[in-house]
mmCIF file of C-alpha atoms in Angstrom:
data_model
loop_
_atom_site.group_PDB
_atom_site.id
_atom_site.type_symbol
_atom_site.label_atom_id
_atom_site.label_comp_id
_atom_site.label_asym_id
_atom_site.label_seq_id
_atom_site.Cartn_x
_atom_site.Cartn_y
_atom_site.Cartn_z
ATOM 1 C CA MET H 27 -10.535 1.843 -7.470
ATOM 2 C CA ARG H 28 -10.141 5.358 -8.723
ATOM 3 C CA GLY H 29 -6.794 6.541 -10.026
ATOM 4 C CA LEU H 30 -5.375 9.825 -11.223
ATOM 5 C CA ALA H 31 -3.769 9.616 -14.644
ATOM 6 C CA PRO H 32 -0.631 11.690 -15.243
ATOM 7 C CA PHE H 33 -2.027 15.098 -16.170
ATOM 8 C CA HIS H 34 0.796 16.375 -18.361
ATOM 9 C CA GLU H 35 1.618 13.396 -20.577
ATOM 10 C CA LYS H 36 -0.507 11.375 -22.944
ATOM 11 C CA GLU H 37 1.604 8.228 -22.596
ATOM 12 C CA PRO H 38 2.072 6.355 -19.291
ATOM 13 C CA ALA H 39 4.616 8.260 -17.238
ATOM 14 C CA MET H 40 7.918 6.762 -16.116
ATOM 15 C CA HIS H 41 8.516 9.064 -13.194
ATOM 16 C CA ASP H 42 11.471 8.797 -10.846
ATOM 17 C CA HIS H 43 10.540 9.946 -7.344
ATOM 18 C CA ARG H 44 14.156 10.878 -6.603
ATOM 19 C CA ARG H 45 14.247 13.351 -9.498
ATOM 20 C CA LEU H 46 10.800 14.709 -8.645
ATOM 21 C CA GLY H 47 11.759 15.020 -4.987
ATOM 22 C CA ARG H 48 14.683 17.250 -5.959
ATOM 23 C CA GLU H 49 12.734 19.294 -8.506
ATOM 24 C CA LEU H 50 9.822 19.893 -6.151
ATOM 25 C CA ASP H 51 12.017 20.540 -3.086
ATOM 26 C CA LEU H 52 10.389 17.742 -1.098
ATOM 27 C CA PHE H 53 13.335 15.868 0.388
ATOM 28 C CA GLY H 54 17.092 15.511 0.130
ATOM 29 C CA THR H 55 20.119 13.658 1.452
ATOM 30 C CA ASP H 56 23.540 14.633 2.692
ATOM 31 C CA PRO H 57 26.649 12.464 3.179
ATOM 32 C CA LEU H 58 27.151 13.967 6.632
ATOM 33 C CA ILE H 59 23.762 12.597 7.706
ATOM 34 C CA GLY H 60 24.342 9.274 5.974
ATOM 35 C CA ALA H 61 23.028 6.988 3.258
ATOM 36 C CA GLY H 62 19.415 5.904 3.589
ATOM 37 C CA LEU H 63 18.633 8.798 5.952
ATOM 38 C CA PRO H 64 16.733 11.423 3.911
ATOM 39 C CA TYR H 65 15.583 14.710 5.380
ATOM 40 C CA TRP H 66 12.274 16.387 4.573
ATOM 41 C CA LEU H 67 12.170 19.928 3.184
ATOM 42 C CA PRO H 68 9.247 22.270 4.016
ATOM 43 C CA ASP H 69 6.965 21.191 1.137
ATOM 44 C CA GLY H 70 7.799 17.535 1.733
ATOM 45 C CA ALA H 71 7.075 18.009 5.420
ATOM 46 C CA VAL H 72 3.634 19.384 4.478
ATOM 47 C CA VAL H 73 2.892 16.223 2.468
ATOM 48 C CA ARG H 74 4.128 14.019 5.293
ATOM 49 C CA HIS H 75 2.187 15.894 7.969
ATOM 50 C CA THR H 76 -0.998 15.798 5.871
ATOM 51 C CA LEU H 77 -0.646 12.045 5.322
ATOM 52 C CA GLU H 78 -0.055 11.448 9.009
ATOM 53 C CA SER H 79 -3.065 13.574 10.006
ATOM 54 C CA TYR H 80 -5.208 11.750 7.454
ATOM 55 C CA VAL H 81 -4.311 8.270 8.631
ATOM 56 C CA ARG H 82 -4.806 9.208 12.290
ATOM 57 C CA ASP H 83 -8.269 10.555 11.431
ATOM 58 C CA VAL H 84 -9.392 7.398 9.595
ATOM 59 C CA GLU H 85 -7.940 5.187 12.322
ATOM 60 C CA ARG H 86 -9.728 7.075 15.093
ATOM 61 C CA ALA H 87 -12.982 6.783 13.158
ATOM 62 C CA ALA H 88 -12.366 3.014 12.904
ATOM 63 C CA GLY H 89 -11.948 2.611 16.661
ATOM 64 C CA TYR H 90 -8.172 2.766 17.060
ATOM 65 C CA ARG H 91 -6.453 4.477 19.979
ATOM 66 C CA HIS H 92 -3.062 6.073 19.383
ATOM 67 C CA VAL H 93 0.033 5.647 21.500
ATOM 68 C CA TYR H 94 3.673 6.707 21.483
ATOM 69 C CA SER H 95 6.478 4.305 22.282
ATOM 70 C CA PRO H 96 10.287 4.695 22.394
ATOM 71 C CA VAL H 97 12.490 3.944 19.391
ATOM 72 C CA LEU H 98 14.881 2.110 21.728
ATOM 73 C CA GLY H 99 14.407 -1.121 23.629
ATOM 74 C CA LYS H 100 16.542 -3.458 25.660
ATOM 75 C CA ARG H 101 18.056 -6.350 23.756
ATOM 76 C CA GLU H 102 16.070 -8.659 26.028
ATOM 77 C CA LEU H 103 12.833 -7.273 24.570
ATOM 78 C CA TYR H 104 13.798 -8.474 21.095
ATOM 79 C CA GLU H 105 15.048 -11.779 22.426
ATOM 80 C CA ILE H 106 11.565 -12.392 23.809
ATOM 81 C CA SER H 107 9.830 -11.287 20.575
ATOM 82 C CA GLY H 108 12.083 -13.470 18.418
ATOM 83 C CA HIS H 109 13.612 -10.593 16.474
ATOM 84 C CA TRP H 110 17.060 -11.096 17.969
ATOM 85 C CA GLU H 111 17.201 -14.751 16.964
ATOM 86 C CA LEU H 112 15.512 -14.538 13.557
ATOM 87 C CA TYR H 113 15.859 -10.915 12.416
ATOM 88 C CA ARG H 114 19.200 -9.831 13.889
ATOM 89 C CA ASP H 115 20.907 -9.342 10.506
ATOM 90 C CA ASP H 116 18.468 -6.525 9.714
ATOM 91 C CA MET H 117 18.958 -4.737 13.048
ATOM 92 C CA PHE H 118 21.526 -2.158 14.089
ATOM 93 C CA PRO H 119 24.116 -3.372 16.619
ATOM 94 C CA PRO H 120 23.290 -2.975 20.309
ATOM 95 C CA MET H 121 24.491 0.070 22.239
ATOM 96 C CA ARG H 122 25.840 -0.449 25.734
ATOM 97 C CA LEU H 123 24.381 1.714 28.514
ATOM 98 C CA GLY H 124 26.107 0.694 31.702
ATOM 99 C CA ALA H 125 25.350 -2.966 32.274
ATOM 100 C CA GLU H 126 22.524 -3.009 29.717
ATOM 101 C CA GLU H 127 22.344 -3.232 25.940
ATOM 102 C CA VAL H 128 19.723 -1.265 24.035
ATOM 103 C CA VAL H 129 18.736 -1.584 20.386
ATOM 104 C CA LEU H 130 17.138 0.702 17.817
ATOM 105 C CA ARG H 131 13.846 -1.028 17.231
ATOM 106 C CA PRO H 132 13.290 -2.824 13.899
ATOM 107 C CA SER H 133 9.513 -2.936 14.468
ATOM 108 C CA LEU H 134 6.849 -1.568 16.796
ATOM 109 C CA CYS H 135 5.029 -4.789 17.671
ATOM 110 C CA PRO H 136 7.048 -5.736 20.798
ATOM 111 C CA HIS H 137 6.397 -2.297 22.289
ATOM 112 C CA HIS H 138 2.672 -2.579 21.645
ATOM 113 C CA ALA H 139 2.625 -6.032 23.216
ATOM 114 C CA LEU H 140 4.028 -4.433 26.379
ATOM 115 C CA VAL H 141 1.434 -1.642 26.236
ATOM 116 C CA TYR H 142 -1.281 -4.303 26.077
ATOM 117 C CA ARG H 143 0.083 -6.244 29.032
ATOM 118 C CA SER H 144 0.607 -3.115 31.163
ATOM 119 C CA ARG H 145 -2.531 -4.129 33.062
ATOM 120 C CA SER H 146 -5.071 -6.914 33.217
ATOM 121 C CA ARG H 147 -7.516 -7.021 30.289
ATOM 122 C CA SER H 148 -11.093 -8.287 30.074
ATOM 123 C CA TYR H 149 -12.824 -9.832 27.080
ATOM 124 C CA ARG H 150 -15.157 -6.816 27.220
ATOM 125 C CA GLU H 151 -12.236 -4.583 26.104
ATOM 126 C CA LEU H 152 -11.563 -6.647 22.994
ATOM 127 C CA PRO H 153 -10.871 -5.961 20.219
ATOM 128 C CA TYR H 154 -8.263 -3.560 21.626
ATOM 129 C CA ARG H 155 -6.860 -1.571 18.698
ATOM 130 C CA LEU H 156 -3.552 0.273 19.193
ATOM 131 C CA ALA H 157 -2.081 2.486 16.469
ATOM 132 C CA GLU H 158 1.096 4.513 16.159
ATOM 133 C CA LEU H 159 3.026 6.485 13.573
ATOM 134 C CA GLY H 160 6.407 5.547 14.891
ATOM 135 C CA GLY H 161 10.044 5.419 13.913
ATOM 136 C CA MET H 162 11.883 2.154 13.363
ATOM 137 C CA TYR H 163 15.300 1.338 11.981
ATOM 138 C CA ARG H 164 16.637 -1.287 9.611
ATOM 139 C CA SER H 165 20.313 -1.921 8.894
ATOM 140 C CA GLU H 166 19.865 -2.027 5.129
ATOM 141 C CA PRO H 167 22.976 -2.736 3.007
ATOM 142 C CA SER H 168 24.186 0.348 1.154
ATOM 143 C CA GLY H 169 23.717 -1.340 -2.215
ATOM 144 C CA VAL H 170 19.917 -1.556 -1.892
ATOM 145 C CA LEU H 171 19.272 1.976 -0.622
ATOM 146 C CA GLY H 172 17.421 4.313 -2.970
ATOM 147 C CA GLY H 173 15.541 7.563 -2.478
ATOM 148 C CA LEU H 174 12.573 6.996 -0.195
ATOM 149 C CA THR H 175 11.834 3.395 -1.176
ATOM 150 C CA ARG H 176 14.644 1.752 0.806
ATOM 151 C CA VAL H 177 15.822 3.716 3.818
ATOM 152 C CA ARG H 178 17.369 2.988 7.198
ATOM 153 C CA ALA H 179 15.104 5.251 9.285
ATOM 154 C CA ILE H 180 11.425 4.491 8.670
ATOM 155 C CA GLN H 181 8.287 6.270 9.849
ATOM 156 C CA LEU H 182 5.712 3.486 9.900
ATOM 157 C CA ASN H 183 1.929 3.681 10.036
ATOM 158 C CA ASP H 184 1.465 0.651 12.241
ATOM 159 C CA ALA H 185 -1.268 -0.874 14.375
ATOM 160 C CA HIS H 186 -1.873 -3.981 16.429
ATOM 161 C CA ILE H 187 -5.274 -5.382 17.277
ATOM 162 C CA PHE H 188 -5.514 -7.647 20.298
ATOM 163 C CA CYS H 189 -8.632 -9.759 19.990
ATOM 164 C CA THR H 190 -10.212 -13.122 20.643
ATOM 165 C CA LEU H 191 -9.751 -16.022 18.253
ATOM 166 C CA ASP H 192 -13.338 -15.565 17.027
ATOM 167 C CA GLN H 193 -12.746 -11.867 16.298
ATOM 168 C CA ALA H 194 -9.482 -12.207 14.351
ATOM 169 C CA VAL H 195 -10.893 -12.880 10.871
ATOM 170 C CA GLY H 196 -13.398 -10.015 11.127
ATOM 171 C CA GLU H 197 -10.715 -7.611 12.338
ATOM 172 C CA ALA H 198 -8.400 -8.586 9.491
ATOM 173 C CA ARG H 199 -11.206 -8.089 6.961
ATOM 174 C CA ALA H 200 -11.989 -4.669 8.428
ATOM 175 C CA ALA H 201 -8.306 -3.768 8.100
ATOM 176 C CA LEU H 202 -8.411 -4.666 4.389
ATOM 177 C CA GLU H 203 -11.465 -2.426 3.966
ATOM 178 C CA LEU H 204 -9.645 0.439 5.693
ATOM 179 C CA ILE H 205 -6.692 -0.053 3.349
ATOM 180 C CA ALA H 206 -8.986 0.021 0.291
ATOM 181 C CA ARG H 207 -10.548 3.280 1.465
ATOM 182 C CA ALA H 208 -7.162 4.927 2.011
ATOM 183 C CA HIS H 209 -5.900 3.803 -1.381
ATOM 184 C CA ALA H 210 -9.000 5.297 -3.015
ATOM 185 C CA ASP H 211 -8.495 8.605 -1.209
ATOM 186 C CA LEU H 212 -4.852 8.691 -2.304
ATOM 187 C CA GLY H 213 -5.540 7.665 -5.899
ATOM 188 C CA ILE H 214 -3.483 4.489 -5.513
ATOM 189 C CA ARG H 215 -4.269 1.746 -7.998
ATOM 190 C CA GLY H 216 -4.108 -1.696 -6.457
ATOM 191 C CA ALA H 217 -2.430 -4.496 -8.388
ATOM 192 C CA ARG H 218 -3.335 -7.622 -6.435
ATOM 193 C CA TYR H 219 -3.608 -9.308 -3.066
ATOM 194 C CA ARG H 220 -0.850 -11.702 -2.077
ATOM 195 C CA LEU H 221 -0.916 -14.308 0.657
ATOM 196 C CA SER H 222 2.703 -14.482 1.783
ATOM 197 C CA LEU H 223 3.762 -17.825 3.200
ATOM 198 C CA PRO H 224 7.000 -19.278 4.614
ATOM 199 C CA GLY H 225 9.523 -20.915 2.319
ATOM 200 C CA GLU H 226 12.308 -23.438 2.568
ATOM 201 C CA GLY H 227 15.520 -22.279 4.185
ATOM 202 C CA GLY H 228 14.152 -19.042 5.642
ATOM 203 C CA LYS H 229 14.289 -17.891 9.243
ATOM 204 C CA TYR H 230 10.840 -18.603 10.648
ATOM 205 C CA VAL H 231 9.325 -19.499 13.984
ATOM 206 C CA ALA H 232 9.493 -23.277 14.321
ATOM 207 C CA ASP H 233 5.886 -24.038 15.201
ATOM 208 C CA PRO H 234 3.950 -25.849 12.420
ATOM 209 C CA GLU H 235 0.638 -25.697 14.292
ATOM 210 C CA LEU H 236 0.976 -21.914 14.706
ATOM 211 C CA TRP H 237 1.555 -21.509 10.967
ATOM 212 C CA ARG H 238 -1.333 -23.813 10.078
ATOM 213 C CA ARG H 239 -3.834 -21.935 12.229
ATOM 214 C CA ALA H 240 -2.716 -18.450 11.206
ATOM 215 C CA THR H 241 -2.632 -19.367 7.508
ATOM 216 C CA GLY H 242 -6.113 -20.867 7.750
ATOM 217 C CA MET H 243 -7.491 -17.657 9.224
ATOM 218 C CA LEU H 244 -5.924 -15.490 6.506
ATOM 219 C CA ARG H 245 -7.297 -17.803 3.818
ATOM 220 C CA GLU H 246 -10.720 -17.265 5.377
ATOM 221 C CA VAL H 247 -10.158 -13.492 5.231
ATOM 222 C CA LEU H 248 -9.347 -13.780 1.512
ATOM 223 C CA ASP H 249 -12.264 -16.072 0.717
ATOM 224 C CA GLY H 250 -13.992 -14.611 -2.346
ATOM 225 C CA ILE H 251 -11.124 -12.203 -3.065
ATOM 226 C CA ASP H 252 -8.813 -12.884 -5.995
ATOM 227 C CA HIS H 253 -5.296 -13.389 -4.705
ATOM 228 C CA GLU H 254 -2.043 -15.198 -5.276
ATOM 229 C CA GLU H 255 0.175 -17.112 -2.891
ATOM 230 C CA ALA H 256 3.874 -16.308 -2.565
ATOM 231 C CA VAL H 257 6.133 -18.798 -0.803
ATOM 232 C CA GLY H 258 9.067 -17.282 1.056
ATOM 233 C CA GLU H 259 7.479 -13.840 1.656
ATOM 234 C CA ALA H 260 6.032 -14.374 5.143
ATOM 235 C CA ALA H 261 7.162 -12.525 8.249
ATOM 236 C CA PHE H 262 9.299 -14.620 10.569
ATOM 237 C CA TYR H 263 6.450 -14.929 13.081
ATOM 238 C CA GLY H 264 3.521 -15.607 10.760
ATOM 239 C CA PRO H 265 1.833 -15.365 7.339
ATOM 240 C CA LYS H 266 0.552 -12.081 5.981
ATOM 241 C CA ILE H 267 -1.642 -10.514 3.337
ATOM 242 C CA ASP H 268 0.337 -8.063 1.215
ATOM 243 C CA VAL H 269 -1.630 -5.467 -0.738
ATOM 244 C CA GLN H 270 0.447 -5.043 -3.876
ATOM 245 C CA VAL H 271 0.375 -1.817 -5.885
ATOM 246 C CA ALA H 272 1.865 -0.896 -9.240
ATOM 247 C CA ASP H 273 3.282 2.417 -10.415
ATOM 248 C CA ALA H 274 2.895 3.911 -13.896
ATOM 249 C CA ALA H 275 5.871 1.886 -15.134
ATOM 250 C CA GLY H 276 4.239 -1.349 -13.980
ATOM 251 C CA ARG H 277 6.688 -1.885 -11.114
ATOM 252 C CA GLU H 278 5.070 -3.647 -8.195
ATOM 253 C CA SER H 279 5.665 -3.081 -4.497
ATOM 254 C CA THR H 280 4.001 -3.698 -1.136
ATOM 255 C CA LEU H 281 2.524 -0.719 0.683
ATOM 256 C CA SER H 282 0.004 -2.216 3.073
ATOM 257 C CA THR H 283 -0.131 -5.465 5.025
ATOM 258 C CA VAL H 284 -2.378 -7.466 7.321
ATOM 259 C CA GLN H 285 -0.845 -10.203 9.473
ATOM 260 C CA ILE H 286 -2.146 -12.656 12.022
ATOM 261 C CA ASP H 287 0.345 -13.387 14.793
ATOM 262 C CA LEU H 288 -0.084 -16.245 17.259
ATOM 263 C CA HIS H 289 3.614 -16.225 18.175
ATOM 264 C CA GLN H 290 4.227 -12.976 20.066
ATOM 265 C CA PRO H 291 1.146 -13.230 22.325
ATOM 266 C CA GLU H 292 2.584 -16.548 23.496
ATOM 267 C CA ARG H 293 6.132 -15.215 23.898
ATOM 268 C CA PHE H 294 5.012 -12.181 25.900
ATOM 269 C CA GLY H 295 2.496 -14.116 27.978
ATOM 270 C CA LEU H 296 -0.432 -11.947 26.870
ATOM 271 C CA SER H 297 -3.845 -12.802 28.208
ATOM 272 C CA TYR H 298 -7.358 -11.587 28.876
ATOM 273 C CA VAL H 299 -10.014 -12.682 31.334
ATOM 274 C CA GLY H 300 -12.861 -14.364 29.484
ATOM 275 C CA ALA H 301 -16.567 -14.500 30.277
ATOM 276 C CA ASP H 302 -15.839 -17.781 32.093
ATOM 277 C CA GLY H 303 -13.450 -16.019 34.477
ATOM 278 C CA ALA H 304 -10.455 -17.916 33.093
ATOM 279 C CA ARG H 305 -7.411 -16.480 31.348
ATOM 280 C CA HIS H 306 -7.179 -16.833 27.560
ATOM 281 C CA ARG H 307 -4.537 -15.982 24.973
ATOM 282 C CA PRO H 308 -5.413 -13.142 22.553
ATOM 283 C CA VAL H 309 -4.600 -13.067 18.856
ATOM 284 C CA MET H 310 -2.429 -10.191 17.617
ATOM 285 C CA VAL H 311 -3.451 -8.785 14.226
ATOM 286 C CA HIS H 312 -0.802 -6.540 12.696
ATOM 287 C CA ARG H 313 -1.886 -4.071 10.018
ATOM 288 C CA SER H 314 -0.521 -1.081 8.190
ATOM 289 C CA VAL H 315 -2.874 1.090 6.148
ATOM 290 C CA ILE H 316 -0.329 3.123 4.153
ATOM 291 C CA GLY H 317 2.891 1.395 5.204
ATOM 292 C CA SER H 318 5.892 3.616 5.685
ATOM 293 C CA VAL H 319 5.487 7.334 5.022
ATOM 294 C CA GLU H 320 8.679 7.245 2.956
ATOM 295 C CA ARG H 321 7.553 4.482 0.619
ATOM 296 C CA VAL H 322 4.009 5.793 0.134
ATOM 297 C CA VAL H 323 5.284 9.281 -0.758
ATOM 298 C CA ALA H 324 7.709 7.720 -3.264
ATOM 299 C CA HIS H 325 4.856 5.740 -4.793
ATOM 300 C CA LEU H 326 2.523 8.736 -4.974
ATOM 301 C CA LEU H 327 5.218 10.844 -6.621
ATOM 302 C CA GLU H 328 5.856 8.228 -9.293
ATOM 303 C CA GLN H 329 2.196 7.422 -9.909
ATOM 304 C CA HIS H 330 0.984 11.021 -10.064
ATOM 305 C CA GLY H 331 4.133 12.617 -11.462
ATOM 306 C CA GLY H 332 4.145 15.103 -8.598
ATOM 307 C CA ALA H 333 0.487 16.067 -9.171
ATOM 308 C CA PHE H 334 -0.721 15.064 -5.725
ATOM 309 C CA PRO H 335 -4.459 14.868 -5.019
ATOM 310 C CA ALA H 336 -5.642 18.370 -4.126
ATOM 311 C CA TRP H 337 -6.042 17.600 -0.417
ATOM 312 C CA LEU H 338 -2.442 16.352 -0.244
ATOM 313 C CA ALA H 339 -0.709 18.938 -2.462
ATOM 314 C CA PRO H 340 1.894 21.125 -0.680
ATOM 315 C CA VAL H 341 0.328 24.204 -2.311
ATOM 316 C CA GLN H 342 -3.343 23.865 -3.191
ATOM 317 C CA LEU H 343 -4.044 27.313 -4.658
ATOM 318 C CA VAL H 344 -1.670 29.740 -6.328
ATOM 319 C CA VAL H 345 -2.880 33.289 -7.037
ATOM 320 C CA LEU H 346 -1.335 35.025 -10.063
ATOM 321 C CA PRO H 347 -1.760 38.802 -10.366
ATOM 322 C CA VAL H 348 -1.330 39.965 -13.945
ATOM 323 C CA SER H 349 0.465 43.148 -12.839
ATOM 324 C CA ALA H 350 1.659 44.873 -9.688
ATOM 325 C CA GLU H 351 -1.682 46.697 -9.435
ATOM 326 C CA GLN H 352 -3.419 43.412 -8.577
ATOM 327 C CA GLU H 353 -0.913 42.171 -5.969
ATOM 328 C CA GLY H 354 -2.909 43.594 -3.066
ATOM 329 C CA ARG H 355 -6.063 41.817 -4.213
ATOM 330 C CA ALA H 356 -4.072 38.599 -4.750
ATOM 331 C CA ARG H 357 -2.822 38.686 -1.174
ATOM 332 C CA GLU H 358 -6.370 39.233 0.083
ATOM 333 C CA VAL H 359 -7.464 36.095 -1.789
ATOM 334 C CA VAL H 360 -4.613 34.112 -0.211
ATOM 335 C CA GLU H 361 -5.582 35.359 3.246
ATOM 336 C CA ARG H 362 -9.196 34.253 2.712
ATOM 337 C CA ALA H 363 -8.046 30.861 1.443
ATOM 338 C CA GLU H 364 -5.713 30.370 4.394
ATOM 339 C CA ALA H 365 -8.481 31.342 6.798
ATOM 340 C CA ALA H 366 -10.516 28.498 5.262
ATOM 341 C CA GLY H 367 -7.676 26.050 5.977
ATOM 342 C CA LEU H 368 -6.202 25.975 2.475
ATOM 343 C CA ARG H 369 -2.513 26.108 1.563
ATOM 344 C CA ALA H 370 -2.229 29.107 -0.776
ATOM 345 C CA GLU H 371 0.432 31.495 -1.997
ATOM 346 C CA VAL H 372 0.932 34.452 -4.341
ATOM 347 C CA ALA H 373 3.319 34.108 -7.304
ATOM 348 C CA VAL H 374 4.706 37.418 -8.615
ATOM 349 C CA GLU H 375 8.174 36.674 -10.029
ATOM 350 C CA GLY H 376 8.484 36.459 -13.831
ATOM 351 C CA SER H 377 6.016 36.763 -16.671
ATOM 352 C CA LEU H 378 2.472 35.473 -16.264
ATOM 353 C CA GLY H 379 3.162 32.617 -18.667
ATOM 354 C CA ALA H 380 6.295 31.591 -16.791
ATOM 355 C CA ARG H 381 4.435 31.681 -13.480
ATOM 356 C CA ILE H 382 1.622 29.530 -14.877
ATOM 357 C CA ARG H 383 4.163 26.965 -16.112
ATOM 358 C CA ALA H 384 5.999 26.998 -12.789
ATOM 359 C CA ALA H 385 2.706 26.324 -10.991
ATOM 360 C CA ARG H 386 1.650 23.491 -13.308
ATOM 361 C CA LEU H 387 1.461 20.963 -10.442
ATOM 362 C CA VAL H 388 -0.677 23.191 -8.213
ATOM 363 C CA PRO H 389 -4.322 22.026 -8.419
ATOM 364 C CA TYR H 390 -5.811 25.544 -8.707
ATOM 365 C CA GLN H 391 -4.389 28.628 -10.426
ATOM 366 C CA ALA H 392 -6.331 31.860 -9.894
ATOM 367 C CA VAL H 393 -5.392 34.677 -12.291
ATOM 368 C CA ILE H 394 -6.362 38.240 -11.351
ATOM 369 C CA GLY H 395 -6.251 40.985 -13.960
ATOM 370 C CA ALA H 396 -7.828 44.439 -13.905
ATOM 371 C CA ARG H 397 -11.273 43.102 -14.844
ATOM 372 C CA GLU H 398 -11.232 40.363 -12.181
ATOM 373 C CA ASP H 399 -9.958 42.825 -9.591
ATOM 374 C CA ALA H 400 -12.808 45.220 -10.234
ATOM 375 C CA ALA H 401 -15.412 42.453 -10.113
ATOM 376 C CA GLY H 402 -14.043 40.665 -7.019
ATOM 377 C CA GLU H 403 -13.435 37.536 -9.088
ATOM 378 C CA VAL H 404 -10.604 35.352 -10.379
ATOM 379 C CA SER H 405 -10.035 33.610 -13.691
ATOM 380 C CA LEU H 406 -9.640 29.995 -12.593
ATOM 381 C CA ARG H 407 -7.423 27.411 -14.280
ATOM 382 C CA LEU H 408 -7.370 23.794 -13.134
ATOM 383 C CA ARG H 409 -4.257 21.666 -13.187
ATOM 384 C CA ASP H 410 -5.817 19.211 -15.639
ATOM 385 C CA GLY H 411 -6.078 21.943 -18.293
ATOM 386 C CA ARG H 412 -9.689 22.937 -17.768
ATOM 387 C CA ARG H 413 -10.711 26.557 -17.299
ATOM 388 C CA ALA H 414 -13.576 27.308 -14.962
ATOM 389 C CA GLY H 415 -13.906 30.915 -16.174
ATOM 390 C CA GLN H 416 -14.658 33.872 -13.935
ATOM 391 C CA VAL H 417 -15.373 32.769 -10.366
ATOM 392 C CA PRO H 418 -16.229 35.024 -7.396
ATOM 393 C CA VAL H 419 -13.559 34.827 -4.704
ATOM 394 C CA ALA H 420 -15.992 33.590 -2.054
ATOM 395 C CA GLU H 421 -17.183 30.786 -4.327
ATOM 396 C CA LEU H 422 -13.593 29.838 -5.233
ATOM 397 C CA VAL H 423 -12.582 29.475 -1.596
ATOM 398 C CA ARG H 424 -15.769 27.613 -0.652
ATOM 399 C CA ARG H 425 -15.610 25.106 -3.491
ATOM 400 C CA VAL H 426 -11.901 24.406 -3.201
ATOM 401 C CA ALA H 427 -12.273 23.928 0.559
ATOM 402 C CA GLU H 428 -15.119 21.475 -0.081
ATOM 403 C CA VAL H 429 -13.032 19.449 -2.543
ATOM 404 C CA VAL H 430 -10.053 19.395 -0.192
ATOM 405 C CA GLY H 431 -12.234 18.475 2.773
ATOM 406 C CA ALA H 432 -13.780 15.576 0.868
ATOM 407 C CA ARG H 433 -10.289 14.190 0.098
ATOM 408 C CA GLY H 434 -11.417 13.150 -3.354
ATOM 409 C CA MET H 435 -9.726 12.922 -6.711
ATOM 410 C CA GLU H 436 -11.960 15.351 -8.609
ATOM 411 C CA LEU H 437 -10.746 18.949 -8.915
ATOM 412 C CA TRP H 438 -14.012 20.684 -9.758
ATOM 413 C CA GLY H 439 -17.591 19.478 -9.783
#
């Protein structure tokens, strides 16, 4: 899997995403909003929006259909799903609305189960893949909150595949392939696969046969793939495959997961009409390609030191006029770049050297002096230190747009 080494240090970087988030004006916090509830600043919002658009695109191409569901649900919903009994300590307290109690959802899966059962389903519709970038809320203790890695309001890239028993292993494998593709596009270096199993003393669904069958299917998914088993790391309703990643400091975390759930289809009475005309119970495969937007941005910041892949960078091209005489030309270049779908800006404050240093994280720096202005060219610097020399403006815009559109790691071919 391809990775992007820190561009400005020779030794492995020990980046702190909280410091980088402040320095790059990506996100912030305020006591009046509350702990574990960060807000996104304009450049951070660009990164988030780009990630969300990316994951929707790859999901649509993989046959997923997107939905929206409310962030609230009646307490009864989570009693049916098992969250209220086994996950209540991680949920916010119920809010009373007249005679009813509603809860901020701790996960999206109960809502998607209801979307599935909103009408009768046939085996011909399966696998039925539902995806959503949705908000969920966890009542995390204040002592574990930190930056974007542990928050109380989470924007999750989530999906649930409703399929037959025979389709479940193939769907879970396809989800792992989708995760690998996304990690490659983002420059994320995988550490290992982990099969997370229940442990002694934890809060788990009490159904040994359910666990045996679901674990057997996930072991089949991982057949031929190096992995480790971790007791005590399962979800309360079933085992899961955790895709572990490591940052530049060697710290490991989970970004992406694949889970096989035989519990909630039973609890919600989900069914489909088979080829035999009888009703059958579907399997529910949970999967998250990039996990929560908050955690993946934190990981990307720490791995890349703020040097996001070009397609994800808040500003992709900065144009640097040497003097005021070239400012008009610089703005024309920005207009052409923006017309091609690029995020570009002109930098005019300070000396040229200071502006180049300030733009060190921008993938492309286009300098325009008197000679470049007269020739309709720019002097191109790449973030990794390379200089591409004099490049016609049309070629600059075309090539940068091609790199960005390919969502690759390379800056210049």
